[in-house]
Coordinates of C-alpha atoms in Angstrom, one line a residue:
Chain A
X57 CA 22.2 194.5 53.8
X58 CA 18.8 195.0 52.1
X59 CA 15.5 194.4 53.8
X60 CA 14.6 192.0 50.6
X61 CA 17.7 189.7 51.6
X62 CA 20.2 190.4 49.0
X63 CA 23.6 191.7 49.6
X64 CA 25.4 194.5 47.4
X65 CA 28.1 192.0 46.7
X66 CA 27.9 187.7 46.5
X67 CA 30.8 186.6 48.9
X68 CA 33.9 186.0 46.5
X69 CA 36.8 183.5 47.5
X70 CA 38.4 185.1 49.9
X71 CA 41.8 184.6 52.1
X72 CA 41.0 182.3 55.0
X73 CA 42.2 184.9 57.7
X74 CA 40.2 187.8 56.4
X75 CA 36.7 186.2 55.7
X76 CA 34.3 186.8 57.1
X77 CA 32.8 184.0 59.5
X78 CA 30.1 182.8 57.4
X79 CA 29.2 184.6 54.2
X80 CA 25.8 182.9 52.4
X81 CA 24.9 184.1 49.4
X82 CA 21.3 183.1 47.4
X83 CA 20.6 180.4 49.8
X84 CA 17.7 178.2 48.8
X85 CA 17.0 175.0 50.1
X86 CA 13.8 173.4 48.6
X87 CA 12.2 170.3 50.0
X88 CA 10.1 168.5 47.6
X89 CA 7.4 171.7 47.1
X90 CA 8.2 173.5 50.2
X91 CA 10.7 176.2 49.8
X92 CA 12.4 176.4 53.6
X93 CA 15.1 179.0 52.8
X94 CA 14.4 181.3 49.6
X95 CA 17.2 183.0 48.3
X96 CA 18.9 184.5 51.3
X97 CA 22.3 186.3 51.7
X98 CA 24.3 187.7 54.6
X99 CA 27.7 187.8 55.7
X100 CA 28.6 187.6 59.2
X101 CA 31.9 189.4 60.4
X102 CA 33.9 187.6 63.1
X103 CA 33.9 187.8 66.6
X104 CA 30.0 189.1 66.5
X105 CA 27.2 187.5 68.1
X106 CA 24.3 187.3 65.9
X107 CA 20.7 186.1 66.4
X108 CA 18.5 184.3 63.7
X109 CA 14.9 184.9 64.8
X110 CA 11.7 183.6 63.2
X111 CA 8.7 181.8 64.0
X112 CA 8.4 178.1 63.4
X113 CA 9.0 177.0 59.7
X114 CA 11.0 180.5 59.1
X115 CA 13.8 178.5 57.9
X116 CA 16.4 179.1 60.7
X117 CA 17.4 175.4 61.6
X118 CA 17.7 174.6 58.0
X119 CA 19.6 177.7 57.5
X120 CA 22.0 176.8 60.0
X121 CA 21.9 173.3 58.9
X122 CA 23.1 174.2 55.7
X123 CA 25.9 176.2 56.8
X124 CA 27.1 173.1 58.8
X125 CA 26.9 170.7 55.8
X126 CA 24.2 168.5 58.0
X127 CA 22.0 169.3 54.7
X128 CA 22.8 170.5 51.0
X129 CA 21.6 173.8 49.5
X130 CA 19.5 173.5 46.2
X131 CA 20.9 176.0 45.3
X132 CA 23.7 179.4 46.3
X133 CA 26.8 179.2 48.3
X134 CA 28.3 179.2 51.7
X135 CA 31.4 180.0 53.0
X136 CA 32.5 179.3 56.9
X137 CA 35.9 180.8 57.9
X138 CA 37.0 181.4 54.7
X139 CA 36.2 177.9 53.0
X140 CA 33.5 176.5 50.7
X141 CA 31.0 174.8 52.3
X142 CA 30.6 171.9 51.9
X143 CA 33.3 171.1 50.0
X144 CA 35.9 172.4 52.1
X145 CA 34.3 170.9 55.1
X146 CA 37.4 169.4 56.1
X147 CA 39.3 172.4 56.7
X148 CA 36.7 173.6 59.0
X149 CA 34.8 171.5 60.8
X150 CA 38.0 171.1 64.0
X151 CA 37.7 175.1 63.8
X152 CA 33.8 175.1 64.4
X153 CA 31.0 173.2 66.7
X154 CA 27.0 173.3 67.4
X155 CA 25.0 172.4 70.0
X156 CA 21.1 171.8 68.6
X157 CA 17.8 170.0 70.3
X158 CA 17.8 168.0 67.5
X159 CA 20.9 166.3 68.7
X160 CA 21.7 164.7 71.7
X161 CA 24.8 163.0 73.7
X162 CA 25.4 159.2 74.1
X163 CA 23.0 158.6 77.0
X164 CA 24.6 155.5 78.3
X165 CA 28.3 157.4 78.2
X166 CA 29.1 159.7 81.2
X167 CA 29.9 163.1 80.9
X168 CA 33.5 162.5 80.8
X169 CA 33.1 159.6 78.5
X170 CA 31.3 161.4 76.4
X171 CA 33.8 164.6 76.5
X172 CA 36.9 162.7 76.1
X173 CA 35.4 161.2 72.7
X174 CA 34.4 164.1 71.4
X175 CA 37.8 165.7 72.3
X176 CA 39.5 162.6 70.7
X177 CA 37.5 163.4 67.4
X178 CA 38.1 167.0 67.4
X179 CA 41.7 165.8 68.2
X180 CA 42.3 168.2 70.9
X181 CA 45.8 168.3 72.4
X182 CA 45.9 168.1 76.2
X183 CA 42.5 166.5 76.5
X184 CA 42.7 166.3 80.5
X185 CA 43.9 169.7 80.8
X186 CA 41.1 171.1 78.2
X187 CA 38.1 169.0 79.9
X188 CA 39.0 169.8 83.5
X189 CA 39.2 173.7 82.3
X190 CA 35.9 173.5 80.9
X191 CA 34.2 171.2 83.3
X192 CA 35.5 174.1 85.9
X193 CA 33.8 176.8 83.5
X194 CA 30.7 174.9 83.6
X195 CA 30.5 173.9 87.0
X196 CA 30.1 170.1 85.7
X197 CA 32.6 168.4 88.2
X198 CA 29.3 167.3 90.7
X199 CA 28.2 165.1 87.6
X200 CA 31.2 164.4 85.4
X201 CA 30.7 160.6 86.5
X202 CA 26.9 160.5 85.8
X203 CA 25.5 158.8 82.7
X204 CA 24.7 161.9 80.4
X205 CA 21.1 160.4 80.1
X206 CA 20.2 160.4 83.7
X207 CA 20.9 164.2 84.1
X208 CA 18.2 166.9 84.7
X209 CA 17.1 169.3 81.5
X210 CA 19.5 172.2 82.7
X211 CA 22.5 169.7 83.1
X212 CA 22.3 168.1 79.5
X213 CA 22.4 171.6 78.1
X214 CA 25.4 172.3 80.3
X215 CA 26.9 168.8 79.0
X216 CA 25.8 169.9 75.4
X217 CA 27.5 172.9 75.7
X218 CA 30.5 171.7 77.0
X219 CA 30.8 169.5 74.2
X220 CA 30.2 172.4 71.8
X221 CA 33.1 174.0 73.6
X222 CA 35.4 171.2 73.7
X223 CA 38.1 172.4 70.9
X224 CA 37.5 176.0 71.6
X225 CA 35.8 177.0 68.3
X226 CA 36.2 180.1 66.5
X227 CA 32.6 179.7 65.2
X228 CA 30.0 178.1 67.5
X229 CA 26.0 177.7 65.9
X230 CA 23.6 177.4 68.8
X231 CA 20.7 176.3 67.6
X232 CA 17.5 177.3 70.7
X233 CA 20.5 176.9 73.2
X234 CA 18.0 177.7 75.9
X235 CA 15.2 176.1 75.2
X236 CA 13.2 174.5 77.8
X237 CA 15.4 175.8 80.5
X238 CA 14.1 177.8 83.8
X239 CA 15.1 181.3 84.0
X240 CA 18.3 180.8 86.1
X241 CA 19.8 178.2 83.9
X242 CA 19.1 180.3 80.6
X243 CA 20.5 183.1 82.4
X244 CA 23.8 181.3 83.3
X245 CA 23.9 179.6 80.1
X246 CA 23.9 183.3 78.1
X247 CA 26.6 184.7 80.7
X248 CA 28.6 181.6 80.2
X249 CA 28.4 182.0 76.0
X250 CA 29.2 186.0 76.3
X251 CA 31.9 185.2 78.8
X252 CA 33.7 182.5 76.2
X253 CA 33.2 185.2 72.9
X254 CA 34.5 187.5 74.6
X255 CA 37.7 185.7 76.2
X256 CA 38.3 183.9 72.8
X257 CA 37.1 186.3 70.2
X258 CA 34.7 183.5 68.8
X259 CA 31.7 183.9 66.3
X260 CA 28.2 182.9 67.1
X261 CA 25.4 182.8 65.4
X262 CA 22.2 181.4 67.6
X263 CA 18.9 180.7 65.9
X264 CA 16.1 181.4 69.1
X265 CA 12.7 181.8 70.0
X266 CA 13.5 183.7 73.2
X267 CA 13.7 187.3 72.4
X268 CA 15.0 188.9 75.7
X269 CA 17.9 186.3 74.9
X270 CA 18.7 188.1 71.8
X271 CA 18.7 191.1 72.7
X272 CA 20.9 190.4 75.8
X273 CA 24.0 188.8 74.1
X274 CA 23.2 189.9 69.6
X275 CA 24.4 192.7 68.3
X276 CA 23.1 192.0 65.3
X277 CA 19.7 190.3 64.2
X278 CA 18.8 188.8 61.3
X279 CA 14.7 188.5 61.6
X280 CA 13.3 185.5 59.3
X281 CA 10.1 184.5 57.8
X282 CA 8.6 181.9 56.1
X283 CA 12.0 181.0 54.1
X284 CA 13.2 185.0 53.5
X285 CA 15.0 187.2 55.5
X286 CA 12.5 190.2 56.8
X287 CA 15.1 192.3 58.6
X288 CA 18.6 192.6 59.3
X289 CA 20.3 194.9 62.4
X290 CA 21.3 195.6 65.6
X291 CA 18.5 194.8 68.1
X292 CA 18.7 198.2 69.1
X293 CA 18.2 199.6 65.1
X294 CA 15.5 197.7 64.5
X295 CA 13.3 198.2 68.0
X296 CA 13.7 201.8 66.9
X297 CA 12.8 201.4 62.9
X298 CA 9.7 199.3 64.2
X299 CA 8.9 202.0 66.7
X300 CA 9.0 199.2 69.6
X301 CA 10.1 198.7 72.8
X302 CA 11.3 195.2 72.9
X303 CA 12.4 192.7 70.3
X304 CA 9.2 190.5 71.7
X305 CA 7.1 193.0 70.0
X306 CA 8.8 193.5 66.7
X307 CA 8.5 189.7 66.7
X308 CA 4.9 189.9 67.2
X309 CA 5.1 192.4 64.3
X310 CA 6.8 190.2 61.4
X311 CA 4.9 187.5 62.2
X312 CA 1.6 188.7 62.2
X313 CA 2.6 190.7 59.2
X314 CA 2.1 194.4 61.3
X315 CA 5.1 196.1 59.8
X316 CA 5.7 199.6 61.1
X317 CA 8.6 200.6 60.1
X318 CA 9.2 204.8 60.5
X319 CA 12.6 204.4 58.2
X320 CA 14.5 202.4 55.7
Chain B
X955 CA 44.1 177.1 69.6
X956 CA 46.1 174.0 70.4
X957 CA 45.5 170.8 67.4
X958 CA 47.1 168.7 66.2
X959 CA 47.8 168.4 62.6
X960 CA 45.5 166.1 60.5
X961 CA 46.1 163.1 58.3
X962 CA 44.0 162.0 55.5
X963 CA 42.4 159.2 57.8
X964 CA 42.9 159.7 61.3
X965 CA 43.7 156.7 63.7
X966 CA 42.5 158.9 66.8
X967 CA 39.1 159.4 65.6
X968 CA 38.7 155.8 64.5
X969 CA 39.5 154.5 68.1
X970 CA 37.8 157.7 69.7
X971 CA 34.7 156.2 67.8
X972 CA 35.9 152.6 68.9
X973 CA 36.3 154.0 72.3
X974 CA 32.6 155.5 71.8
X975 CA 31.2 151.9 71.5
X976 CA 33.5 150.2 74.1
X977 CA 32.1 152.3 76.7
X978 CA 28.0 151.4 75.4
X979 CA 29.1 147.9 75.5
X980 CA 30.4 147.4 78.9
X981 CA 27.6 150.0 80.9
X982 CA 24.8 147.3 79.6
X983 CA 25.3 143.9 81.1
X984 CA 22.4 142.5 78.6
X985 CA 23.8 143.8 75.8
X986 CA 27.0 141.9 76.4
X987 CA 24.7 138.4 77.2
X988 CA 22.8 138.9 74.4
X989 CA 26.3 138.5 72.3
X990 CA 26.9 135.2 74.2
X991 CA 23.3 134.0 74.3
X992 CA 22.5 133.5 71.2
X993 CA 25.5 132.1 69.4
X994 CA 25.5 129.6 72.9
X995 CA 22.1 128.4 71.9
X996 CA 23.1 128.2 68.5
X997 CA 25.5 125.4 69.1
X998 CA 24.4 123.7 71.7
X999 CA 21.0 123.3 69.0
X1000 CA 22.1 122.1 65.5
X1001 CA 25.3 120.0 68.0
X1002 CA 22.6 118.0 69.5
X1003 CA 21.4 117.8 65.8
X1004 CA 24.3 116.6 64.2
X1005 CA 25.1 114.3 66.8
X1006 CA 21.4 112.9 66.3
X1007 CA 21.8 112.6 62.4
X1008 CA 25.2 110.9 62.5
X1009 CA 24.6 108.2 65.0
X1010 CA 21.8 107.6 62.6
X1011 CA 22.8 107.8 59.0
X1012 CA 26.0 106.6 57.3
X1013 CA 26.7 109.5 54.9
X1014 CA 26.3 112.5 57.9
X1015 CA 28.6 110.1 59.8
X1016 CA 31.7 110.9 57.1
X1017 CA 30.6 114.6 57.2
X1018 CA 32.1 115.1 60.6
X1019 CA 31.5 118.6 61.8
X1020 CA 30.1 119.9 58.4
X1021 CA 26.7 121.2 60.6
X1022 CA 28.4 122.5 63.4
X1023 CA 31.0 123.9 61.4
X1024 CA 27.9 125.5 58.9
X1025 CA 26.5 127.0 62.5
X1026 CA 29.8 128.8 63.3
X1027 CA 30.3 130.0 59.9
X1028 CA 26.9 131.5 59.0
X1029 CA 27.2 133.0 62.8
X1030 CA 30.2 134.6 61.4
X1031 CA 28.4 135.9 58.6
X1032 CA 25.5 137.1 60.3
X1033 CA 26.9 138.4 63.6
X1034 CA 29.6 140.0 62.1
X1035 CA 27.1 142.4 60.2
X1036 CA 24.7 142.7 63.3
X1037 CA 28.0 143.5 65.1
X1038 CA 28.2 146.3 62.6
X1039 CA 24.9 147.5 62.0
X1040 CA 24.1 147.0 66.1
X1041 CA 27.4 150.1 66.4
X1042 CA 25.7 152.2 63.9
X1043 CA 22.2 151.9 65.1
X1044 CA 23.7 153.0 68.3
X1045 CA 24.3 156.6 67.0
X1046 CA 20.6 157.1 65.2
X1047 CA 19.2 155.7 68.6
X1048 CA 21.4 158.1 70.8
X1049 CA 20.2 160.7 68.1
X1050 CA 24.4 161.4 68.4
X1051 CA 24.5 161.0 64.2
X1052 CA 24.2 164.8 63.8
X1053 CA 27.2 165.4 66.6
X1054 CA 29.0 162.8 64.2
X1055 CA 28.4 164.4 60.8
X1056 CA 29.4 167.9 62.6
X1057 CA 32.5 166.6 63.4
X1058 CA 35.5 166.4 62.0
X1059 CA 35.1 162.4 61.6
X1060 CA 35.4 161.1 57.7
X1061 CA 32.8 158.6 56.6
X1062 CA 35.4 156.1 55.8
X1063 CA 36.5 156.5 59.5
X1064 CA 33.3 156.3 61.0
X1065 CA 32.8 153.2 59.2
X1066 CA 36.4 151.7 59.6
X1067 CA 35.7 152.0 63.1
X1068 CA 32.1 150.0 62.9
X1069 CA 34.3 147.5 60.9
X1070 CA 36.3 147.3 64.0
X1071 CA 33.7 147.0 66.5
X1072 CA 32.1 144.6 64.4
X1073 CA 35.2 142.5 64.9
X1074 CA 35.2 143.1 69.3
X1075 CA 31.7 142.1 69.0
X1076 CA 32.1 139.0 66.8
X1077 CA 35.2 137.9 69.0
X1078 CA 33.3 138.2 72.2
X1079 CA 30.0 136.1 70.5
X1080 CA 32.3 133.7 68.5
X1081 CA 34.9 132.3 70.4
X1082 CA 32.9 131.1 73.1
X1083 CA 31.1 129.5 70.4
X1084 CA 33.7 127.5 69.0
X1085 CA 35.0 126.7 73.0
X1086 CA 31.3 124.8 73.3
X1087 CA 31.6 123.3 70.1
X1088 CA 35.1 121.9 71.1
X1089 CA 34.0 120.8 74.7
X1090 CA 30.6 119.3 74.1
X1091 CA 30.7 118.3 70.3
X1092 CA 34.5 117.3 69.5
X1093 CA 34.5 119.5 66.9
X1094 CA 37.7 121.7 66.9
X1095 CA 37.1 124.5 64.5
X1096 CA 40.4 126.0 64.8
X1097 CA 41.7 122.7 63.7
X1098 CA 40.7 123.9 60.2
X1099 CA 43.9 126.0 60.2
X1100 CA 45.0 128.3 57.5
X1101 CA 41.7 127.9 55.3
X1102 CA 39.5 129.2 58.4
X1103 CA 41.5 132.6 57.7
X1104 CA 40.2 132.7 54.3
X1105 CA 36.8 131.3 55.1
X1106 CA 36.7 134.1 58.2
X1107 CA 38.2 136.8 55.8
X1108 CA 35.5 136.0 53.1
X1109 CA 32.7 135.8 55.3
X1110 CA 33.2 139.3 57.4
X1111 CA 34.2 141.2 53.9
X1112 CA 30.4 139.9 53.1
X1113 CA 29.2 141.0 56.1
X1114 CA 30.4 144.5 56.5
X1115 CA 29.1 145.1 52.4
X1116 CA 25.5 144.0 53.8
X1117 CA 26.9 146.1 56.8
X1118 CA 27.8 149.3 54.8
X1119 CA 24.8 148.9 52.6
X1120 CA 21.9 148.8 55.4
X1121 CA 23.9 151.1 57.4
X1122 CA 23.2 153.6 54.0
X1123 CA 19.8 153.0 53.9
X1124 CA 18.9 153.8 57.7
X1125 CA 21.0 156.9 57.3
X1126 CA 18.6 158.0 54.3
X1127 CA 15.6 156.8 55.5
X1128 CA 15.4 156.6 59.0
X1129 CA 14.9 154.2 61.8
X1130 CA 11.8 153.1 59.5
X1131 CA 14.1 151.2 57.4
X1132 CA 15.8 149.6 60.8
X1133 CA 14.1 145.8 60.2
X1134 CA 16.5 145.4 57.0
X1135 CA 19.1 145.7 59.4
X1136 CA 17.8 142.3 61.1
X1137 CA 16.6 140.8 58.1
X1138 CA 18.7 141.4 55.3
X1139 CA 21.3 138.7 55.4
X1140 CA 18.2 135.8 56.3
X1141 CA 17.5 136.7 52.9
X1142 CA 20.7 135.5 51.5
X1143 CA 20.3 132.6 53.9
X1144 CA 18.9 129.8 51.5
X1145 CA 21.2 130.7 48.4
X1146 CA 24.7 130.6 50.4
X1147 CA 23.8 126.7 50.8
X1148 CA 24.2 126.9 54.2
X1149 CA 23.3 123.7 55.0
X1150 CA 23.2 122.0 51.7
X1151 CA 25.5 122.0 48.5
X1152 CA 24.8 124.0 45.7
X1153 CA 23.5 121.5 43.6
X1154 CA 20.2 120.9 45.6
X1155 CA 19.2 123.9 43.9
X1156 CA 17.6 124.2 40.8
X1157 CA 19.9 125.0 37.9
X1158 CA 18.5 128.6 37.2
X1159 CA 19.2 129.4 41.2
X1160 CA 22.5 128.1 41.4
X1161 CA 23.8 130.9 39.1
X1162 CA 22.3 133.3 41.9
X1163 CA 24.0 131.6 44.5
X1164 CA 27.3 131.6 42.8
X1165 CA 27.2 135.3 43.0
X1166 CA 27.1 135.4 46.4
X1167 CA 30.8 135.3 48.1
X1168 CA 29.7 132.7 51.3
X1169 CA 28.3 130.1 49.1
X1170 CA 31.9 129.6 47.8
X1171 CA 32.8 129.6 51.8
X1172 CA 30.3 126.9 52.6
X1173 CA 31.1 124.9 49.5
X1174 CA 34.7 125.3 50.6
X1175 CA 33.9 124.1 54.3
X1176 CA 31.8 121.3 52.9
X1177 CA 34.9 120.0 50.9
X1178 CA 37.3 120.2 53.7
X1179 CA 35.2 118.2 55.8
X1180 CA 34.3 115.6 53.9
X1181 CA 36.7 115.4 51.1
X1182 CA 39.6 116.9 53.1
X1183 CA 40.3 118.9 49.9
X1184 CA 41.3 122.5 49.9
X1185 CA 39.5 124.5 47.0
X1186 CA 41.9 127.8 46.7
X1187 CA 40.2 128.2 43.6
X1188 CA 36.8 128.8 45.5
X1189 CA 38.4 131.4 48.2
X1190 CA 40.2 133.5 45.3
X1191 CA 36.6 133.8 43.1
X1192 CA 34.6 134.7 46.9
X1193 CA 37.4 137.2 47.7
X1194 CA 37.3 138.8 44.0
X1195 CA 33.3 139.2 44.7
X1196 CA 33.9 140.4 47.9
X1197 CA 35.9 143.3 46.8
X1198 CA 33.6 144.5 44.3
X1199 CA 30.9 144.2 46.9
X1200 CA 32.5 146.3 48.9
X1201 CA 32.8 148.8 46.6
X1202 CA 29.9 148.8 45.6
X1203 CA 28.6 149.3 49.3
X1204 CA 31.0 152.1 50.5
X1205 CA 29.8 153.7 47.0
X1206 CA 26.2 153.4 47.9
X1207 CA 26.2 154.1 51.3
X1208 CA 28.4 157.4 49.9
X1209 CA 25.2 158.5 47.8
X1210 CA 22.7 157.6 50.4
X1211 CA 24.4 159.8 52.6
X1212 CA 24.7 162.8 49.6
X1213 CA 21.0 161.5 49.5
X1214 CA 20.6 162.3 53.3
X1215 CA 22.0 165.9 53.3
X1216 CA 19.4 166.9 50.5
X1217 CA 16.6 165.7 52.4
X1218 CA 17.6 166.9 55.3
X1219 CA 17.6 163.2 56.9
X1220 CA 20.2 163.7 59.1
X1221 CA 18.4 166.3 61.2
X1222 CA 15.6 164.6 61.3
X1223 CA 16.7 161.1 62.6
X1224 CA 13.3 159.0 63.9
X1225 CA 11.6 156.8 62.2

């Protein structure tokens, strides 16, 4: 991957078992005379974790919208697990989830209600079975009865993330899926997502603001900025090509425009 | 990964999403009062009406029922797309539509399933209704008999286009467009002829009218009543408009949603 966002190669139709996770080639997404995503590509291989960092307005939410069908492209392509997005929508949306601020659960429903419906619409088999498994893995048994609306911050996410687990995807999209959480609970939340990729071999791609975050569970970050994609590495590679300690600081340095990069 | 394999339109996500508005229905006690309330006070209103106008005037005397009989109707009408709109409104107020349009759930599911609901809500509103009527008005409506089917039939296919169609224009625009929801189908209130036959309009209007499938249902219910004469004719032209209307709707509501993605609408669901 090139630092001006292009890959060597546009994905090409490829077997579903082989893709890679998500492959985005020339993404642009254009509202009215804004331009929110400018011609980006990257692939992303399964199985990896990687982070989508930018400031506000970088284009990460509508990136990831995009790649979930929630908006259209102006123009480029996407493919998610092997299939054209979003026309072949259908063959993957069972095999992925999200979980997003800019959604929420059924207030009114309970946590139980509200797991059972969306494991009816993801038609998973052995509902019980799969919602008492993963209200174990979240600890969510001491509010499983509660109305989804009258939990704490840090219990919603855990709800929202349940939901996002419900039919086991092979490709999760997180989209700030800690934001607004103390310490403890982001903490928990990030063990809890490393421990399901790694039991299940999953994708995940996370857009964040909270850099400790991606450099705890990425191995790979793709840095955005106003639309284009800045960088594109391992936290560790690019610390080291911006000469800085933390990812904090080479966030500080793409968006204040203080690029010190030693090599290319 | 344990699924199961999936049909072109799936039965378990329709009644997962019927499910989905069961559950909002019976946690609110007002919500469920508010579908008795109204059509109650409906009743018990234009009843007291009618009886007043045909202890008073020779020609209401003959029309036996036609008022009360309007009410219920037009409830029909109305409630049944209220009952569908009220299902979808539920999901932009929840801010659940994104969770929705992520899943695997088809659009035609999603709004088979309002379609349904629209039904559970009507049934719970309606048949009360007619109950009141019956005990405090002598006026059995199920004594209609098979025509009531086709007036019922007519009347929710009308409703669920306005249904589908407002339903669209929310999903584009946002809870800003959420009055047409309410006031939409008042607008088609004085050309059905409700209340009055379609020649009380002028001639230029009545063409309007005409193109409107519950005018043919009132006109229909009018001649029951008073002329005890079943007009097939009239159902068969309503239920012809009714099927393009729908089409028309599911198409629209289709490329409002289209519309949705390219604005990014759906992840941005206030006002």
């Amino acid at each position: 991957m090139m630092r001006d966002g292009t890959i060597t190669s546009p994905p090409a139709p490829t077997d579903a078992r082989d893709a890679a996770a998500i492959a985005v080639a020339h993404l642009s997404k254009l509202y009215k005379q804004t331009r929110a995503v400018d011609d980006i590509s990257f692939s992303i291989a399964r199985g990896s974790v990687t982070g989508l960092l930018g400031g506000n307005g970088a284009g990460k939410t509508t990136t990831i919208a995009m790649i979930m069908g929630l908006v259209l492209p102006t123009s480029g392509r996407i493919e998610v697990l092997g299939h054209p997005m979003p026309d072949g929508s259908a063959d993957v949306l069972g095999r992925m989830n999200f979980e997003s601020p800019y959604v929420d659960m059924p207030s009114r429903l309970t946590v139980r209600q509200n797991l059972t419906i969306f494991g009816r619409l993801y038609s998973v088999a052995n509902l019980n079975a799969r919602i008492e498994k993963i209200v174990s893995d979240l600890d969510l048994g001491e509010f499983l009865d509660r109305a989804s609306g009258k939990l704490s911050a840090g219990q919603k996410t855990r709800v929202a993330l349940a939901k996002a687990l419900i039919n086991q995807p092979e490709l999760l999209l997180l989209d700030e899926p800690t934001a607004s959480l103390d310490p403890d609970t982001a903490d928990w939340i990030r063990q809890h997502l490393a421990t399901y990729r790694k039991e299940n071999g999953a994708t995940i791609l996370l857009a964040s603001h909270n850099m400790l975050e991606v450099e705890r569970l990425c191995d790979r970050v793709i840095i955005m900025k106003r639309g284009r994609i800045e960088d594109d590495d391992s936290p560790e590679a690019i610390m080291a090509r911006y000469n800085r300690a933390t990812m904090e600081e080479v966030f500080l340095d793409v968006a204040r425009g203080r690029v010190q990069e030693t090599t290319s | 990964m344990s699924r199961i394999s999936q049909p072109a339109i799936s039965t378990q996500r329709i009644a997962a999403m019927i499910l989905r508005y069961w559950y909002v229905l019976i946690s609110s006690w007002p919500r469920m009062l508010e579908l008795l309330y109204w059509p109650a006070l409906q009743i018990i209103t234009w009843g007291f009406i009618q009886n007043y106008i045909s202890q008073n005037a020779g020609f209401f005397a003959r029309a036996g029922g036609t008022l009360v009989g309007a009410v219920i109707l037009w409830d029909i009408l109305f409630r049944g797309q209220l009952g569908f709109s009220i299902s979808f409104l539920e999901e932009m107020w929840a801010r659940n539509l994104g969770n929705l349009m992520m899943s695997p759930l088809k659009p035609i599911e999603f709004l088979l399933a309002l379609m349904a609901m629209s039904l559970i809500r009507l049934a719970i509103g309606i048949i009360p209704m007619t109950l009141l009527a019956m005990v405090f008005f002598g006026f059995n409506f199920y004594a209609i008999g098979f025509p009531l089917i086709l007036f019922f039939c007519n009347l929710i296919f009308t409703s669920w286009s306005v249904g589908i169609f407002v339903s669209g224009l929310v999903l584009r625009y946002g809870l800003g467009a959420e009055s047409i929801v309410w006031t939409l189908m008042f607008g088609m209130m004085p050309l059905a002829c409700i209340y009055y036959p379609v020649t009380v309009l002028p001639h230029w209007l009545q063409a309007v009218a005409w193109a409107l499938p519950p005018t043919y249902v009132f006109e229909g219910m009018r001649a029951l009543l008073m002329e005890h004469v079943f007009r097939a004719d009239l159902m068969a032209d309503a239920i012809v408009i009714n099927a393009v209307l729908i089409a028309i709707s599911f198409a629209v509501f289709l490329m409002l949603l289209r519309s949705a993605r390219q604005h990014g609408s759906l992840i941005q669901t206030g006002e």
